[in-house]
Amino acid sequence: MADLTAQAAPETAPRGAADRLSDLLWRRQGLLILLLILPPALWLGIIYLGSLFALLAQSFFSIDPFSGLINYEFTLRTYAELFRASNLDIILRTVLMAASVTIAAAIIGFPVAYYAARYAKGRWKALFYLGVMLPLWSSYLVKVYSWKLILAKEGILSWIFETLHLTWALEAYLSLPVVGGNSLSVSWTGTFLVFLYVWLPFMILPTQAALERVPPSMLEASGDLGARPGQTFRHVLLPLALPGLVAGSIFTFSLTLGDYIIPQIVGTSARMIGQAVYQFQGTAGNIPLAAAFAVVPIVIMGVYLYVAKRMGAFDAL
Amino acid sequence: MTTAIAFRKVSRHYGQVRAVDSVDLDVAEGEFFAMLGPSGSGKTTCLRLIAGFERPTAGEIEIFGRPSSKVPPYRRPVNTVFQDYALFPHLNVRDNVAYGLMIAGVGKAERHRAAEEALAMVALPGYADRKPSELSGGQRQRVALARALVNKPKVLLLDEPLGALDLKLREQMQVELKSLQRQLGITFVFVTHDQGEALSMADRVAVFNEGRIQQVGRPQDIYDRPQTPFVADFVGSSNVLSPEIVARLTGRHAHASLRPEAVRQQPGGRDAQVVELAFLGSVTRMTLTMDGQSLTALVPKGQPVPDKGSTIQIGWDEDALHLMEARDG
């Protein structure tokens, strides 16, 4: 032992520039963090948030109704315009759609996420990820157009109903007000189905991540203390999965709020917020109103997150 | 005496793995019963079978005389203290403890009062408003205990509840658990891999190995009269002498156990080489070889410790050598 300590080697000298750089960053950890965080901070701060604020600033300007030119004076007139009946309709319709898509995605997504988190192992888990992610690999437009064909009057869905001699049920459903229409592809039901399909992975993945972190012993403990599976779900599983469900709902909700392609291709001619923004900044040339419309989803999401926090959705984080 | 838990030829196999293999066992009401064994020996699976988290692949477990295989966990008169405590992170300590009562439909004021009482019982009053994440390991352990006891279970199952605590706290909790059990009169089934814990706390101990029970008995009997080489080795790390050596010593061909503390230096005894020395504080542990047989012996503090590599003479009392039936290898 003694001769070993006597021969204790001195520290190795730095070899080359890479070693010296590593040494410097080891001594100055602050510098390392700064180097790592600076590029994304610049990107996020200036290019992303900066342009967002530039857009939002537009919402406080107004458009001259005669010349069509933008009047660069601070005013809340554009916001007042949001509350016109036709515009309010657009907002209400979009929020309702986003809410129903989110709730449906949560109801469909939760069991899938639960299965993947609790039971799927190895190859089945890989298959789960593949199954959930695969739809994201193909073009969004292709998927939406495929749905248009599926939902069309001559589409496969009608054919299935016909083959099962259930055409009368489909007809009865389509004759319902609001959700019905000439065919599924030009109804709100169609828009809803496509939204649900396209955004479902964004609900499943965060929910699965949250459920993955719930130790099995937690559910066993609840049962051990006398809770039936339903009670365990309500009092333990759901509160613990809530941060994941909220994260997923942020995706499904905000993506639905802002989308303008799906309602354009599948559904009725009534507009949603995304379409309104698209038209006001494009064909109508009314940038201030488009900007004001763009503020709406931001405000709604802010309120939604605030309420979720107040209700304790993030307590388990 | 009423039988609280009875295993009747219970097996739990996972494919080829026999986690629990044809176990017969009776736990009496009011008993402090320890299941002792190395990891993977089936003791925790037995506990989970009693709680109902696992179902036997064969056999039947009776809880107070009633077959339990069709009874789900939430209808069994048992409660569990989990190894990782499994406290609900989104509830504060009070609501954690009151959880079982809340499920049972007990009113808010009533169950909160019961929770406070249970917390006082485990010496943790005044912590009701904290979240589990704000507690130390020892405190969480007490909350887990209170959460189980507040339901007044007929049997309390404890899965290595002291495993995550440091030595001092563990010894303190051993004493407290034992006195709590006496005071409440509840049947405790306690799983541990720590033989000292099992011997010091339990009324009876079952020693598990590879899914089977090796021996069931009072701690004293397990320690003094191990029935298999495994028990001799695992409980108190006894020397297990091979049949050849035993044949030379006694003329009988069988395994035998010899406690390290029974081996002493004795001039005129048998020759043994000192292979290794380890200072353990109050004793020094010697590793010896005698006729090719490895032996452990203890030298109490104050007695002379021989040099490593030297040859010493050792002996032991006649009845210290305990012959074992050759039940397994």
XYZ file of C-alpha atoms in Angstrom:
646
model
C 0.000 0.000 0.000
C 2.679 2.452 1.088
C 4.725 2.280 -2.118
C 1.569 2.704 -4.168
C 0.771 6.068 -2.629
C 4.386 7.160 -2.960
C 4.185 6.593 -6.698
C 0.843 8.387 -7.096
C 0.852 9.720 -10.640
C 0.512 13.456 -11.265
C -2.611 14.479 -13.181
C -2.362 13.977 -16.921
C -1.417 17.077 -18.862
C -3.943 18.418 -21.385
C -3.334 17.091 -24.884
C -4.419 19.370 -27.680
C -7.025 22.065 -28.086
C -10.058 19.839 -27.383
C -8.641 18.935 -23.977
C -7.938 22.568 -23.187
C -11.461 23.560 -24.211
C -12.978 20.811 -22.055
C -10.844 21.946 -19.126
C -11.931 25.543 -19.563
C -15.619 24.593 -19.715
C -15.215 22.361 -16.676
C -13.787 25.268 -14.689
C -16.385 27.736 -15.961
C -19.675 25.894 -15.977
C -21.536 29.152 -16.413
C -19.820 29.650 -19.756
C -20.899 26.185 -20.881
C -24.509 26.829 -19.963
C -24.401 30.191 -21.713
C -22.994 28.626 -24.889
C -25.663 25.953 -24.845
C -28.582 28.223 -24.149
C -27.672 31.246 -26.265
C -28.596 30.008 -29.768
C -32.023 28.647 -28.775
C -32.635 31.716 -26.619
C -31.903 33.987 -29.564
C -34.079 31.928 -31.856
C -36.964 31.717 -29.403
C -36.617 35.227 -28.068
C -36.045 37.293 -31.173
C -37.198 35.354 -34.181
C -40.115 33.501 -32.653
C -41.489 35.612 -29.813
C -40.372 38.845 -31.511
C -42.380 38.192 -34.634
C -45.297 36.984 -32.569
C -45.342 40.270 -30.682
C -44.963 42.189 -33.923
C -48.068 40.402 -35.122
C -49.948 41.026 -31.906
C -49.030 44.697 -32.004
C -50.916 44.844 -35.280
C -54.085 43.930 -33.438
C -54.031 47.339 -31.745
C -54.113 49.106 -35.090
C -57.176 49.432 -37.238
C -58.024 49.460 -40.912
C -59.499 52.402 -42.684
C -62.836 51.163 -44.068
C -62.634 53.393 -47.160
C -59.029 53.241 -48.286
C -58.303 49.753 -46.883
C -55.036 51.129 -45.489
C -53.777 50.378 -42.000
C -54.134 53.215 -39.533
C -51.125 53.030 -37.203
C -52.770 54.472 -34.118
C -53.450 52.629 -30.921
C -57.076 51.568 -30.745
C -59.218 48.783 -29.289
C -61.664 49.080 -32.146
C -60.372 45.953 -33.842
C -60.967 43.969 -30.678
C -64.486 45.340 -30.480
C -65.021 43.940 -33.950
C -64.305 40.438 -32.617
C -67.540 40.722 -30.670
C -69.667 41.217 -33.735
C -72.167 38.358 -33.964
C -70.576 36.746 -37.037
C -67.076 36.870 -35.539
C -68.257 35.706 -32.134
C -69.874 32.755 -33.902
C -66.532 31.809 -35.400
C -64.848 31.919 -31.982
C -67.580 29.973 -30.232
C -67.709 27.348 -32.952
C -63.937 26.869 -32.858
C -63.771 26.619 -29.065
C -66.606 24.097 -29.023
C -64.892 22.039 -31.687
C -61.540 22.189 -29.888
C -63.162 21.199 -26.609
C -65.022 18.226 -28.080
C -61.938 17.033 -29.960
C -59.901 17.299 -26.746
C -62.413 15.423 -24.620
C -62.857 12.688 -27.222
C -59.082 12.364 -27.633
C -58.685 12.019 -23.867
C -61.378 9.353 -23.666
C -59.974 7.356 -26.581
C -56.327 8.046 -25.793
C -56.296 7.179 -22.094
C -56.911 3.418 -22.385
C -54.322 3.168 -25.156
C -51.796 5.101 -23.058
C -52.641 3.046 -19.988
C -52.142 -0.220 -21.795
C -48.825 0.952 -23.215
C -47.577 2.200 -19.857
C -48.672 -0.726 -17.716
C -48.694 -3.846 -19.838
C -46.755 -3.406 -23.077
C -43.174 -4.658 -22.816
C -40.284 -4.885 -25.257
C -41.509 -5.589 -28.753
C -45.125 -4.653 -27.972
C -43.999 -1.308 -26.627
C -42.046 -0.653 -29.836
C -45.137 -1.613 -31.784
C -47.183 0.811 -29.711
C -44.842 3.706 -30.443
C -44.808 2.771 -34.106
C -48.595 2.547 -34.208
C -49.054 5.908 -32.550
C -46.326 7.707 -34.478
C -46.745 6.134 -37.900
C -49.652 8.388 -38.933
C -47.412 11.380 -38.169
C -44.907 10.254 -40.769
C -47.235 10.737 -43.706
C -48.253 14.083 -45.089
C -50.923 15.887 -43.195
C -52.636 16.917 -46.440
C -52.693 13.369 -47.759
C -54.326 12.201 -44.543
C -56.958 14.914 -44.635
C -57.817 14.231 -48.283
C -57.990 10.512 -47.559
C -60.513 11.262 -44.875
C -62.509 13.325 -47.299
C -62.746 10.253 -49.536
C -63.563 7.980 -46.604
C -66.338 10.271 -45.443
C -67.721 11.147 -48.883
C -71.219 10.158 -49.933
C -69.756 7.482 -52.237
C -66.999 6.691 -49.760
C -66.121 3.519 -47.897
C -68.009 4.499 -44.764
C -71.285 4.844 -46.628
C -70.545 1.548 -48.333
C -70.012 -0.149 -44.962
C -73.294 1.203 -43.640
C -75.017 0.021 -46.805
C -73.492 -3.454 -46.619
C -74.632 -3.767 -43.027
C -78.077 -2.534 -44.074
C -77.658 0.404 -41.724
C -77.938 3.190 -44.277
C -81.094 4.336 -42.508
C -79.056 4.935 -39.321
C -76.501 7.040 -41.194
C -79.297 8.977 -42.912
C -81.022 9.549 -39.589
C -77.779 10.819 -38.095
C -77.058 13.110 -41.048
C -80.550 14.611 -40.802
C -79.755 15.821 -37.279
C -79.229 19.565 -36.958
C -75.684 20.977 -36.474
C -73.778 17.653 -36.509
C -75.451 16.383 -39.689
C -75.310 17.484 -43.329
C -75.511 16.215 -46.892
C -72.757 13.721 -46.254
C -70.241 13.160 -43.476
C -67.527 14.904 -45.462
C -69.444 18.169 -45.431
C -70.656 17.951 -41.825
C -69.241 19.054 -38.493
C -69.073 15.387 -37.568
C -66.617 14.912 -40.423
C -64.465 17.826 -39.299
C -64.531 16.467 -35.775
C -63.491 12.958 -36.855
C -60.555 14.230 -38.886
C -59.367 16.530 -36.107
C -59.617 13.646 -33.660
C -57.638 11.355 -35.941
C -54.905 13.842 -36.709
C -54.292 15.068 -33.148
C -54.800 11.823 -31.223
C -51.065 10.958 -30.990
C -50.458 14.295 -29.273
C -52.851 13.228 -26.529
C -51.618 9.652 -26.195
C -47.886 10.318 -25.875
C -47.856 12.747 -22.910
C -50.575 10.741 -21.152
C -48.524 7.582 -21.581
C -45.437 9.376 -20.220
C -47.390 10.479 -17.132
C -48.827 7.002 -16.564
C -45.385 5.492 -16.977
C -44.308 7.402 -13.883
C -47.104 6.000 -11.689
C -45.593 3.092 -9.751
C -47.769 -0.053 -9.875
C -47.586 -0.191 -6.079
C -49.609 3.045 -5.967
C -52.582 1.315 -7.576
C -52.083 -1.773 -5.444
C -52.010 0.398 -2.322
C -55.327 1.948 -3.285
C -56.908 -1.466 -3.799
C -55.324 -2.687 -0.584
C -57.026 0.160 1.258
C -60.389 -0.995 -0.024
C -60.857 0.969 -3.225
C -62.626 -0.750 -6.095
C -60.885 -0.305 -9.488
C -63.305 2.523 -10.358
C -62.489 4.339 -7.121
C -58.770 3.802 -7.666
C -59.159 5.351 -11.102
C -60.950 8.394 -9.717
C -58.877 9.016 -6.615
C -55.392 7.890 -7.633
C -54.852 7.119 -11.306
C -56.648 10.113 -12.780
C -55.067 12.734 -10.470
C -51.627 11.279 -11.166
C -52.203 11.140 -14.921
C -53.714 14.625 -15.011
C -50.496 16.530 -15.810
C -50.078 14.286 -18.858
C -53.712 14.680 -19.878
C -53.423 18.455 -19.512
C -50.215 18.476 -21.570
C -51.982 16.405 -24.228
C -55.029 18.638 -24.148
C -52.832 21.704 -24.660
C -51.745 20.118 -27.928
C -55.144 18.942 -29.127
C -56.901 22.104 -27.978
C -54.460 24.649 -29.377
C -53.824 22.732 -32.591
C -57.580 22.598 -33.243
C -57.981 26.263 -32.333
C -55.406 27.329 -34.911
C -55.939 24.877 -37.757
C -57.327 26.202 -41.035
C -56.762 23.334 -43.430
C -58.952 20.577 -42.010
C -62.132 22.713 -41.765
C -61.344 23.960 -45.267
C -61.251 20.482 -46.770
C -63.701 18.548 -44.601
C -66.837 20.119 -43.163
C -69.324 22.871 -43.697
C -68.686 26.271 -45.180
C -68.894 27.922 -41.755
C -65.462 29.183 -40.768
C -63.223 28.495 -37.810
C -60.658 30.868 -36.278
C -57.768 29.591 -38.381
C -59.696 30.159 -41.587
C -60.745 33.616 -40.444
C -57.109 34.579 -39.763
C -56.097 33.171 -43.115
C -58.746 35.125 -45.003
C -58.397 38.395 -43.129
C -54.649 38.611 -43.610
C -54.827 37.316 -47.184
C -57.739 38.099 -49.428
C -59.310 40.708 -47.154
C -56.012 42.411 -46.361
C -57.227 43.184 -42.856
C -54.049 42.446 -40.897
C -55.263 44.073 -37.653
C -58.393 41.901 -37.452
C -56.378 38.792 -38.395
C -53.979 39.636 -35.563
C -56.844 40.157 -33.139
C -58.231 36.747 -34.122
C -54.797 35.251 -33.543
C -54.846 36.599 -29.985
C -58.030 34.653 -29.205
C -56.446 31.156 -28.985
C -53.605 32.566 -26.893
C -56.031 34.087 -24.394
C -58.167 30.953 -24.315
C -55.123 28.743 -23.672
C -53.955 31.117 -20.956
C -57.313 30.960 -19.208
C -57.452 27.197 -19.669
C -54.024 26.659 -18.079
C -54.833 29.013 -15.230
C -58.044 27.135 -14.457
C -56.263 23.793 -14.754
C -53.614 24.956 -12.298
C -56.201 26.260 -9.875
C -57.979 22.919 -10.027
C -54.758 21.202 -9.004
C -53.937 19.585 -12.342
C -50.220 20.069 -11.735
C -50.138 19.049 -8.066
C -48.742 15.640 -8.936
C -45.843 17.119 -10.918
C -55.818 -20.355 18.790
C -57.460 -19.151 15.576
C -55.553 -19.473 12.342
C -55.335 -16.092 10.616
C -53.636 -17.127 7.383
C -53.322 -20.631 6.046
C -51.433 -21.637 2.899
C -52.603 -24.962 1.486
C -50.132 -26.291 -1.099
C -49.879 -22.839 -2.626
C -47.819 -22.350 -5.775
C -47.199 -19.305 -7.902
C -45.339 -20.062 -11.107
C -44.353 -17.594 -13.791
C -43.806 -19.803 -16.810
C -40.852 -21.954 -15.822
C -40.025 -19.885 -12.744
C -41.442 -21.277 -9.522
C -41.628 -18.170 -7.382
C -43.634 -20.005 -4.757
C -43.675 -23.771 -4.862
C -46.208 -25.814 -2.914
C -46.055 -23.885 0.320
C -47.935 -24.990 3.439
C -48.084 -22.487 6.238
C -50.217 -21.445 9.200
C -50.082 -18.049 10.830
C -51.922 -17.783 14.131
C -54.053 -14.805 15.059
C -52.159 -12.174 17.004
C -48.815 -13.581 15.987
C -45.798 -11.621 14.778
C -44.763 -13.804 11.891
C -41.622 -13.192 9.830
C -40.922 -14.502 6.355
C -37.167 -14.577 5.975
C -35.128 -15.342 2.907
C -32.771 -13.959 0.292
C -34.157 -11.944 -2.606
C -36.002 -14.125 -5.083
C -36.830 -16.716 -2.436
C -40.593 -16.235 -2.761
C -41.281 -14.454 0.517
C -42.562 -11.244 -1.077
C -44.674 -13.222 -3.534
C -46.246 -14.995 -0.544
C -47.095 -11.631 0.957
C -48.581 -10.440 -2.327
C -50.619 -13.620 -2.503
C -52.099 -12.861 0.915
C -52.847 -9.274 -0.098
C -54.414 -10.510 -3.331
C -52.118 -8.682 -5.761
C -51.123 -12.070 -7.130
C -53.240 -15.172 -7.505
C -51.929 -18.653 -6.799
C -51.465 -20.922 -9.811
C -52.305 -23.827 -7.519
C -53.497 -24.331 -3.971
C -55.596 -22.124 -1.766
C -54.950 -19.418 0.794
C -57.442 -19.206 3.622
C -57.837 -15.942 5.492
C -59.577 -16.609 8.814
C -60.804 -19.906 7.461
C -62.309 -18.479 4.268
C -60.882 -19.436 0.879
C -59.550 -16.257 -0.689
C -58.824 -17.071 -4.318
C -62.052 -15.415 -5.502
C -61.757 -12.423 -3.173
C -60.245 -9.277 -4.739
C -57.679 -7.253 -2.726
C -60.182 -4.508 -1.880
C -62.410 -6.965 -0.029
C -59.718 -8.645 2.080
C -59.401 -7.829 5.787
C -55.684 -7.167 5.376
C -53.635 -4.039 4.806
C -50.131 -3.680 3.476
C -47.143 -1.489 4.269
C -45.287 -1.367 0.977
C -41.557 -1.521 0.572
C -41.543 1.791 -1.304
C -44.353 3.002 1.018
C -46.540 3.817 -2.032
C -47.849 7.042 -0.483
C -50.071 9.028 -2.814
C -47.982 12.026 -3.920
C -50.979 14.243 -4.721
C -52.508 13.911 -1.239
C -51.187 15.359 1.996
C -50.328 13.133 4.929
C -53.790 13.447 6.487
C -55.595 12.438 3.298
C -53.117 9.646 2.704
C -53.820 8.197 6.137
C -57.566 8.778 5.816
C -57.717 7.247 2.331
C -59.075 3.866 3.421
C -61.716 5.513 5.589
C -62.659 7.900 2.792
C -63.179 4.891 0.497
C -65.218 3.209 3.231
C -67.503 6.251 3.279
C -66.519 7.622 6.690
C -67.394 11.319 7.082
C -64.714 13.968 6.717
C -64.501 15.113 10.344
C -64.556 11.556 11.619
C -61.857 10.265 9.300
C -59.620 13.268 9.873
C -59.844 12.671 13.606
C -58.982 8.990 13.087
C -56.058 9.999 10.877
C -54.694 12.327 13.554
C -55.000 9.519 16.090
C -53.171 7.087 13.854
C -50.427 9.650 13.229
C -50.070 10.172 16.964
C -49.800 6.418 17.402
C -46.810 6.265 15.043
C -45.284 9.321 16.778
C -45.858 11.670 13.859
C -48.348 14.270 15.088
C -48.348 17.697 13.460
C -47.316 16.453 10.027
C -50.838 16.096 8.634
C -50.639 19.021 6.217
C -47.363 18.035 4.607
C -46.991 16.313 1.298
C -45.187 12.945 1.270
C -42.397 14.524 -0.780
C -41.629 16.813 2.167
C -40.969 13.924 4.548
C -37.841 11.905 5.291
C -37.713 8.182 4.626
C -38.396 7.335 8.250
C -41.368 9.685 8.388
C -42.833 8.246 5.196
C -42.469 4.818 6.701
C -44.532 5.925 9.699
C -47.190 7.464 7.461
C -47.427 4.215 5.508
C -47.846 2.379 8.787
C -50.525 4.792 10.014
C -52.346 4.565 6.689
C -52.584 0.795 7.028
C -53.371 0.684 10.755
C -56.117 3.307 10.652
C -58.345 0.746 8.902
C -57.968 -1.645 11.842
C -57.010 -4.599 9.637
C -57.109 -8.118 11.048
C -53.745 -8.803 9.461
C -51.027 -6.276 8.678
C -48.622 -7.220 5.920
C -45.220 -5.548 5.961
C -42.965 -5.849 2.919
C -39.403 -5.078 4.015
C -40.702 -1.902 5.637
C -37.396 -1.019 7.256
C -35.213 -1.812 4.268
C -34.712 1.791 3.175
C -33.904 3.167 6.630
C -30.455 3.678 8.081
C -29.221 1.400 10.838
C -30.067 3.543 13.877
C -33.575 4.324 12.679
C -34.101 0.730 11.710
C -33.268 -0.531 15.171
C -35.569 2.057 16.713
C -38.420 1.121 14.370
C -37.929 -2.569 15.154
C -38.605 -1.873 18.811
C -41.559 0.387 18.027
C -43.135 -2.031 15.575
C -42.866 -4.852 18.061
C -44.499 -2.882 20.866
C -47.161 -1.546 18.497
C -48.007 -5.106 17.508
C -48.297 -6.192 21.159
C -50.424 -3.196 21.989
C -52.834 -3.626 19.053
C -52.904 -7.417 19.019
C -53.038 -7.428 15.217
C -51.461 -10.296 13.317
C -48.282 -9.056 11.640
C -46.776 -10.821 8.656
C -43.369 -9.325 8.133
C -41.158 -9.959 5.111
C -37.441 -9.360 5.459
C -34.090 -10.546 4.194
C -32.411 -9.381 7.404
C -32.075 -12.376 9.698
C -31.317 -10.177 12.725
C -34.562 -8.316 12.172
C -36.559 -11.526 11.832
C -35.006 -13.152 14.880
C -35.350 -10.132 17.136
C -38.931 -9.207 16.281
C -40.869 -12.286 15.314
C -42.727 -14.832 17.425
C -42.129 -17.320 14.644
C -40.013 -17.285 11.517
C -40.398 -19.066 8.196
C -37.142 -19.334 6.258
C -37.645 -19.298 2.480
C -35.346 -20.446 -0.261
C -36.135 -20.904 -3.961
C -39.869 -20.706 -3.473
C -40.024 -23.241 -0.688
C -40.125 -23.056 3.072
C -36.990 -24.492 4.597
C -37.999 -24.301 8.216
C -40.681 -22.724 10.384
C -40.167 -22.174 14.073
C -39.401 -19.892 16.965
C -36.319 -17.709 16.415
C -34.402 -19.619 19.068
C -35.093 -22.958 17.385
C -34.214 -21.657 13.952
C -30.951 -20.311 15.258
C -29.951 -23.229 17.474
C -31.365 -26.126 15.512
C -31.302 -25.330 11.785
C -32.832 -28.202 9.867
C -31.059 -27.611 6.568
C -27.610 -26.388 5.545
C -29.312 -23.393 3.914
C -30.950 -22.291 7.147
C -27.715 -22.800 9.059
C -25.838 -20.675 6.571
C -28.457 -17.979 6.044
C -29.532 -17.479 9.643
C -26.493 -16.192 11.476
C -24.041 -17.421 8.833
C -23.276 -20.677 10.600
C -20.443 -22.898 9.449
C -21.857 -25.761 7.462
C -19.551 -28.766 7.706
C -19.486 -31.230 4.845
C -20.579 -34.826 5.525
C -16.986 -36.056 5.011
C -15.641 -33.854 7.792
C -18.577 -34.682 10.040
C -17.988 -38.388 9.442
C -14.393 -37.956 10.585
C -15.435 -35.958 13.644
C -18.457 -37.940 14.815
C -18.643 -41.064 12.702
C -22.017 -40.034 11.243
C -22.429 -39.073 7.604
C -24.494 -35.838 7.531
C -24.197 -32.093 7.172
C -23.659 -30.296 10.434
C -23.802 -26.660 11.512
C -21.383 -24.982 13.856
C -21.925 -21.422 15.095
C -18.913 -19.135 14.610
C -19.198 -17.997 18.236
C -18.943 -21.638 19.382
C -15.507 -22.073 17.807
C -12.754 -21.095 20.254
C -9.016 -21.359 20.477
C -8.152 -24.394 22.515
C -4.607 -25.695 23.052
C -4.491 -29.347 22.129
C -7.500 -28.993 19.821
C -7.626 -29.415 16.058
C -5.140 -27.613 13.825
C -6.499 -24.790 11.688
C -4.831 -22.143 9.524
C -5.815 -18.508 9.862
C -6.638 -17.401 6.299
C -8.209 -14.016 6.829
C -8.933 -11.596 9.653
C -11.630 -8.946 9.698
C -12.016 -6.438 12.496
C -15.748 -5.881 13.130
C -15.629 -3.703 16.231
C -16.741 -5.774 19.189
C -15.336 -8.963 17.643
C -12.725 -10.022 15.124
C -13.860 -12.545 12.548
C -11.352 -15.220 11.586
C -11.617 -17.286 8.457
C -9.923 -20.631 9.061
C -9.312 -23.800 7.150
C -9.404 -27.106 8.917
C -8.785 -30.292 6.884
C -9.808 -28.394 3.727
C -13.031 -27.202 5.370
C -13.503 -23.447 5.576
C -14.653 -22.216 8.985
C -15.570 -18.888 10.483
C -14.785 -18.126 14.107
C -15.170 -15.036 16.244
C -12.624 -13.643 18.689
C -14.256 -11.356 21.269
C -12.561 -8.049 21.929
C -9.907 -8.336 24.617
C -8.798 -11.827 23.668
C -5.564 -12.288 21.741
C -5.990 -12.322 17.944
C -3.641 -14.751 16.174
C -1.578 -13.616 13.203
C -2.784 -14.137 9.691
C -1.204 -17.247 8.209
C -0.440 -18.837 11.573
C -1.699 -22.212 12.681
C -3.869 -22.347 15.780
C -5.648 -25.043 17.694
C -9.408 -24.860 17.918
C -12.210 -26.703 19.657
C -15.890 -26.469 20.540
C -18.403 -27.991 22.921
C -19.782 -31.353 21.935
C -23.377 -30.141 21.562
C -22.415 -27.074 19.519
C -22.073 -29.304 16.475
C -25.619 -29.686 15.195
C -26.305 -32.513 12.747
C -28.831 -31.816 10.020
C -31.056 -34.154 8.086
C -30.048 -34.129 4.433
C -33.267 -32.541 3.186
C -31.684 -30.629 0.395
C -28.279 -30.083 -1.134
